[in-house]
Each structure stands twice: as structure tokens, then as C-alpha cells.
Short mmCIF file of C-alpha atoms in Angstrom, two decimals:
data_model
loop_
_atom_site.label_atom_id
_atom_site.label_comp_id
_atom_site.label_asym_id
_atom_site.label_seq_id
_atom_site.Cartn_x
_atom_site.Cartn_y
_atom_site.Cartn_z
CA UNK N 1 33.19 93.96 17.42
CA UNK N 2 33.02 93.10 13.76
CA UNK N 3 30.16 94.98 11.93
CA UNK N 4 29.02 91.64 10.28
CA UNK N 5 28.98 89.98 13.63
CA UNK N 6 26.64 92.87 14.81
CA UNK N 7 24.41 92.37 11.76
CA UNK N 8 24.15 88.63 12.65
CA UNK N 9 23.18 89.40 16.26
CA UNK N 10 20.46 91.91 15.00
CA UNK N 11 19.03 89.46 12.46
CA UNK N 12 18.83 86.83 15.00
CA UNK N 13 17.00 88.95 17.48
CA UNK N 14 14.56 90.10 14.86
CA UNK N 15 13.92 86.51 13.69
CA UNK N 16 13.26 85.62 17.35
CA UNK N 17 11.09 88.64 18.27
CA UNK N 18 8.70 88.77 15.30
CA UNK N 19 7.15 85.33 15.91
CA UNK N 20 7.02 85.96 19.62
CA UNK N 21 5.16 89.20 19.05
CA UNK N 22 2.76 87.76 16.72
CA UNK N 23 2.03 84.59 18.83
CA UNK N 24 1.57 86.44 22.11
CA UNK N 25 0.57 89.97 21.23
CA UNK N 26 -1.20 89.71 17.97
CA UNK N 27 -2.69 86.07 17.65
CA UNK N 28 -5.59 87.62 15.79
CA UNK N 29 -3.44 88.15 12.75
CA UNK N 30 -2.52 84.43 12.40
CA UNK N 31 -4.29 81.87 10.40
CA UNK N 32 -5.62 78.80 12.06
CA UNK N 33 -4.37 76.23 11.21
CA UNK N 34 -1.06 77.66 9.86
CA UNK N 35 0.21 76.17 6.60
CA UNK N 36 3.66 74.71 7.29
CA UNK N 37 4.50 72.45 4.32
CA UNK N 38 4.08 72.54 0.46
CA UNK N 39 4.50 69.71 -2.02
CA UNK N 40 6.61 69.78 -5.09
CA UNK N 41 3.85 71.42 -7.12
CA UNK N 42 3.78 74.34 -4.66
CA UNK N 43 0.48 73.34 -3.08
CA UNK N 44 0.07 73.42 0.71
CA UNK N 45 -0.25 69.84 2.06
CA UNK N 46 0.57 70.30 5.70
CA UNK N 47 -0.83 72.53 8.55
CA UNK N 48 -0.13 73.18 12.24
CA UNK N 49 -2.73 74.49 14.76
CA UNK N 50 -1.98 78.03 15.76
CA UNK N 51 -1.45 77.12 19.43
CA UNK N 52 1.33 74.53 18.59
CA UNK N 53 3.32 76.72 15.99
CA UNK N 54 5.56 78.46 18.32
CA UNK N 55 8.22 75.62 18.71
CA UNK N 56 8.61 75.41 14.94
CA UNK N 57 8.95 79.21 14.57
CA UNK N 58 11.83 79.23 17.22
CA UNK N 59 13.85 76.57 15.52
CA UNK N 60 15.56 78.83 12.87
CA UNK N 61 16.34 81.51 15.39
CA UNK N 62 18.11 78.84 17.33
CA UNK N 63 20.18 77.92 14.31
CA UNK N 64 21.00 81.44 13.76
CA UNK N 65 22.04 81.94 17.29
CA UNK N 66 24.33 78.86 16.85
CA UNK N 67 25.87 80.35 13.77
CA UNK N 68 26.57 83.56 15.72
CA UNK N 69 28.25 81.50 18.39
CA UNK N 70 30.35 79.70 15.70
CA UNK N 71 31.36 83.04 14.17
CA UNK N 72 33.02 83.80 17.61
CA UNK N 73 34.46 80.32 18.22
CA UNK N 74 35.79 79.24 14.89
CA UNK N 75 38.61 81.88 14.72
CA UNK N 76 39.84 80.86 18.21
CA UNK N 77 39.65 77.13 17.23
CA UNK N 78 41.67 77.52 14.05
CA UNK N 79 45.03 75.69 14.13
CA UNK N 80 48.23 77.46 13.24
CA UNK N 81 48.70 77.78 9.46
CA UNK N 82 44.98 77.75 8.94
CA UNK N 83 44.03 80.88 10.82
CA UNK N 84 40.85 82.80 9.98
CA UNK N 85 42.54 85.95 10.84
CA UNK N 86 44.03 86.01 7.25
CA UNK N 87 40.61 86.68 5.82
CA UNK N 88 38.58 87.65 8.88
CA UNK N 89 36.39 90.35 7.07
CA UNK N 90 35.39 87.71 4.35
CA UNK N 91 34.76 85.09 7.08
CA UNK N 92 32.33 87.34 9.01
CA UNK N 93 30.77 88.35 5.77
CA UNK N 94 29.99 84.86 4.68
CA UNK N 95 28.71 83.86 8.08
CA UNK N 96 26.32 86.93 8.02
CA UNK N 97 25.03 85.70 4.62
CA UNK N 98 24.32 82.28 6.20
CA UNK N 99 22.59 83.84 9.16
CA UNK N 100 20.61 86.12 6.67
CA UNK N 101 19.54 83.05 4.66
CA UNK N 102 18.11 81.47 7.83
CA UNK N 103 16.41 84.80 8.60
CA UNK N 104 14.94 84.86 5.10
CA UNK N 105 13.48 81.50 5.45
CA UNK N 106 12.07 82.40 8.89
CA UNK N 107 10.36 85.28 7.31
CA UNK N 108 8.80 82.97 4.68
CA UNK N 109 7.50 80.65 7.24
CA UNK N 110 6.15 83.44 9.64
CA UNK N 111 4.55 85.45 6.75
CA UNK N 112 2.90 82.24 5.49
CA UNK N 113 0.98 82.16 8.75
CA UNK N 114 -0.26 85.77 8.66
CA UNK N 115 -3.94 86.21 7.48
CA UNK N 116 -4.26 87.67 4.06
CA UNK N 117 -0.72 86.65 2.95
CA UNK N 118 -0.45 84.20 0.19
CA UNK N 119 2.97 83.01 -0.59
CA UNK N 120 4.24 80.50 -3.34
CA UNK N 121 6.58 79.03 -0.70
CA UNK N 122 8.44 76.70 -3.16
CA UNK N 123 9.22 79.46 -5.67
CA UNK N 124 10.53 81.96 -2.96
CA UNK N 125 12.44 79.35 -1.18
CA UNK N 126 14.31 78.07 -4.29
CA UNK N 127 14.80 81.71 -5.43
CA UNK N 128 16.27 82.74 -2.12
CA UNK N 129 18.58 79.77 -1.88
CA UNK N 130 19.86 80.56 -5.44
CA UNK N 131 20.69 84.03 -4.49
CA UNK N 132 22.35 82.79 -1.34
CA UNK N 133 24.89 80.80 -3.31
CA UNK N 134 25.32 83.74 -5.65
CA UNK N 135 26.28 85.86 -2.63
CA UNK N 136 28.58 83.20 -1.36
CA UNK N 137 30.23 82.90 -4.75
CA UNK N 138 30.75 86.60 -4.95
CA UNK N 139 33.30 86.46 -2.01
CA UNK N 140 34.37 82.84 -2.10
CA UNK N 141 37.54 83.61 -4.06
CA UNK N 142 38.90 85.57 -1.06
CA UNK N 143 38.61 82.58 1.29
CA UNK N 144 42.09 81.21 2.31
CA UNK N 145 42.79 77.73 3.47
CA UNK N 146 41.14 76.82 6.69
CA UNK N 147 39.17 73.85 8.25
CA UNK N 148 35.78 75.55 8.45
CA UNK N 149 34.68 77.32 5.24
CA UNK N 150 35.11 76.82 1.48
CA UNK N 151 35.72 73.95 -0.83
CA UNK N 152 37.54 71.76 1.68
CA UNK N 153 38.47 68.51 -0.27
CA UNK N 154 41.65 66.45 0.46
CA UNK N 155 43.23 68.04 -2.66
CA UNK N 156 42.53 71.64 -1.77
CA UNK N 157 43.70 71.28 1.86
CA UNK N 158 46.91 69.55 0.49
CA UNK N 159 47.82 72.28 -1.94
CA UNK N 160 47.76 76.03 -1.75
CA UNK N 161 47.59 76.15 -5.56
CA UNK N 162 44.75 73.76 -5.80
CA UNK N 163 42.95 75.67 -3.13
CA UNK N 164 43.28 78.97 -4.85
CA UNK N 165 42.33 77.78 -8.31
CA UNK N 166 39.39 75.72 -7.21
CA UNK N 167 37.97 78.72 -5.31
CA UNK N 168 38.42 80.96 -8.29
CA UNK N 169 36.36 78.55 -10.33
CA UNK N 170 33.76 77.99 -7.61
CA UNK N 171 33.40 81.74 -7.18
CA UNK N 172 32.57 82.25 -10.82
CA UNK N 173 30.33 79.11 -10.98
CA UNK N 174 28.28 79.87 -7.90
CA UNK N 175 27.80 83.53 -8.65
CA UNK N 176 26.68 83.04 -12.34
CA UNK N 177 24.77 79.73 -11.46
CA UNK N 178 23.05 81.20 -8.42
CA UNK N 179 21.73 84.06 -10.54
CA UNK N 180 20.59 81.83 -13.35
CA UNK N 181 18.89 79.48 -10.90
CA UNK N 182 17.19 82.40 -9.22
CA UNK N 183 15.78 83.43 -12.52
CA UNK N 184 14.66 79.87 -13.12
CA UNK N 185 12.91 79.80 -9.61
CA UNK N 186 11.15 83.03 -9.93
CA UNK N 187 10.35 83.17 -13.67
CA UNK N 188 10.33 79.43 -14.70
CA UNK N 189 6.95 78.46 -13.04
CA UNK N 190 5.24 81.04 -15.33
CA UNK N 191 6.69 79.29 -18.39
CA UNK N 192 6.65 75.57 -17.46
CA UNK N 193 5.30 73.18 -14.74
CA UNK N 194 6.66 73.64 -11.23
CA UNK N 195 7.96 70.14 -11.14
CA UNK N 196 10.03 70.69 -14.34
CA UNK N 197 11.51 73.79 -12.57
CA UNK N 198 12.37 71.99 -9.49
CA UNK N 199 14.04 69.11 -11.42
CA UNK N 200 16.03 71.64 -13.45
CA UNK N 201 16.96 73.59 -10.20
CA UNK N 202 18.21 70.48 -8.47
CA UNK N 203 20.33 69.50 -11.46
CA UNK N 204 21.88 72.96 -11.51
CA UNK N 205 22.64 72.81 -7.70
CA UNK N 206 24.23 69.42 -8.15
CA UNK N 207 26.37 70.75 -10.92
CA UNK N 208 27.53 73.63 -8.81
CA UNK N 209 28.22 71.43 -5.77
CA UNK N 210 30.11 68.67 -7.55
CA UNK N 211 32.07 70.42 -10.16
CA UNK N 212 34.54 72.09 -7.66
CA UNK N 213 35.20 68.68 -6.06
CA UNK N 214 35.94 66.99 -9.47
CA UNK N 215 37.99 69.96 -10.55
CA UNK N 216 40.22 70.01 -7.40
CA UNK N 217 40.95 66.27 -7.95
CA UNK N 218 41.81 66.91 -11.68
CA UNK N 219 43.97 69.79 -10.88
CA UNK N 220 45.72 68.08 -8.00
CA UNK N 221 46.64 65.03 -10.13
CA UNK N 222 47.69 67.20 -13.10
CA UNK N 223 50.07 69.33 -10.89
CA UNK N 224 51.23 66.06 -9.26
CA UNK N 225 52.04 64.49 -12.59
CA UNK N 226 54.00 67.60 -13.66
CA UNK N 227 55.91 67.79 -10.47
CA UNK N 228 54.57 71.25 -9.65
CA UNK N 229 53.00 70.49 -6.28
CA UNK N 230 54.30 72.89 -3.62
CA UNK N 231 54.61 71.56 0.01
CA UNK N 232 51.34 71.75 1.98
#
């Protein structure tokens, strides 16, 4: 079994076991009601009674379990010519990063319900998401053409060259952009209003998400005009 798949399974079990332990064995450690939502300013504006919190705490472990299942199924489902086996190690690493991100959010939600713990949920959530994209970008350049993972636009799927060049650009953009957005999330609220930080963060995320799509279209049309497109 792949080591990253084992990491995914362990993280999923921990994400499931921790809330079950707190809810059934140590309910005295939990706040009542438990904060479950924050507004754009980082202020808590939603609560859930302690006796009704468990279904919410089991949602993310369910998502993590689904990702583990997909990690096993997608290589088998991949059609010929787009096999995941060509970059199997990278595939399982990136799936582990996705599972770890869900686990990180689970930790934030559960810790926010523990007495004596005060979390700026917005800051930690945005910072974690930023580092998540930085980690994805760090390995994205090794992802080969497939139907499940990567920048899958009509133009990257139609051309190996466009796929490779687009993923090289995206890897650099997401790694650098993710680190910069993490600094903004963690340090920015100390220098400017939280709402300004959120607007800048969203703008940065949109730039990171849309730039590869636009670039893949531009590169495809450029190669097509030059007659340099290789067969798909």
C-alpha cells in the first residue's frame, strides 16, 4: 500500500476519533453552546448546542473518507492514455494534501468548541487554505495528463505541450502565491482591517485560479497559429 494512502487513512481515523472522544468521553471540556460560524470580521455569529454538535463534526471525516476511496478508485477508472500510474507517487501525495487540508479544518472546528481555546477562525482558515495551494503548487508540475487532477481545460487536455507548459506556470504561481496569501492571512489583520485582508485574499485566489485557464487558451491558440500543435 502506498505510504501516502496510509497517511490519508490515519488522518481520517484521527479526525473521526477526536470528536467522538470529546463528545462521549469528555463532554466537560466542551463549550455550550459551541461557536460554529464567524462573520467576515472574524467575529463569532453562530452557535450550536453541545448536544447537537456531533453531526457537524462528523461531516469532514466523511469527506476525508470519500477522498481516501477516490484515491483507490481513480487509478483504476483512468482510461488508456491518461493513466495515473505514470505519476502515481505525485497523485497520492496530492490526495494526501487534500485529506490533510480537510483534517486541518476539522481541527479548527473541534478546537473552537473546547473550553479555554480562543481561535481567530477566519485568519487560521484563510492561512491554512493558502498553504494548501502552496503545497499543491510545489508538486503540480509533475502531474501528467489525466481526467481527474490538475488544470484540466479543453486546451490542456487537447495538447501535451499546453498541458506541460500550463502546469509549469501554475506550479510557480500557486507556490509563490500561496505563500504570499498565507503571510497576508496571518500578518495582514495586524496591519489592516480584516475585511480588507479578506478582499485582497479573494482577489489573489481568483488570480491564481483564472490565470492558468487564460494562459492555456492563449498558448493553445498561439501554437495552433504557428502550426506547432502535436496530435493529442
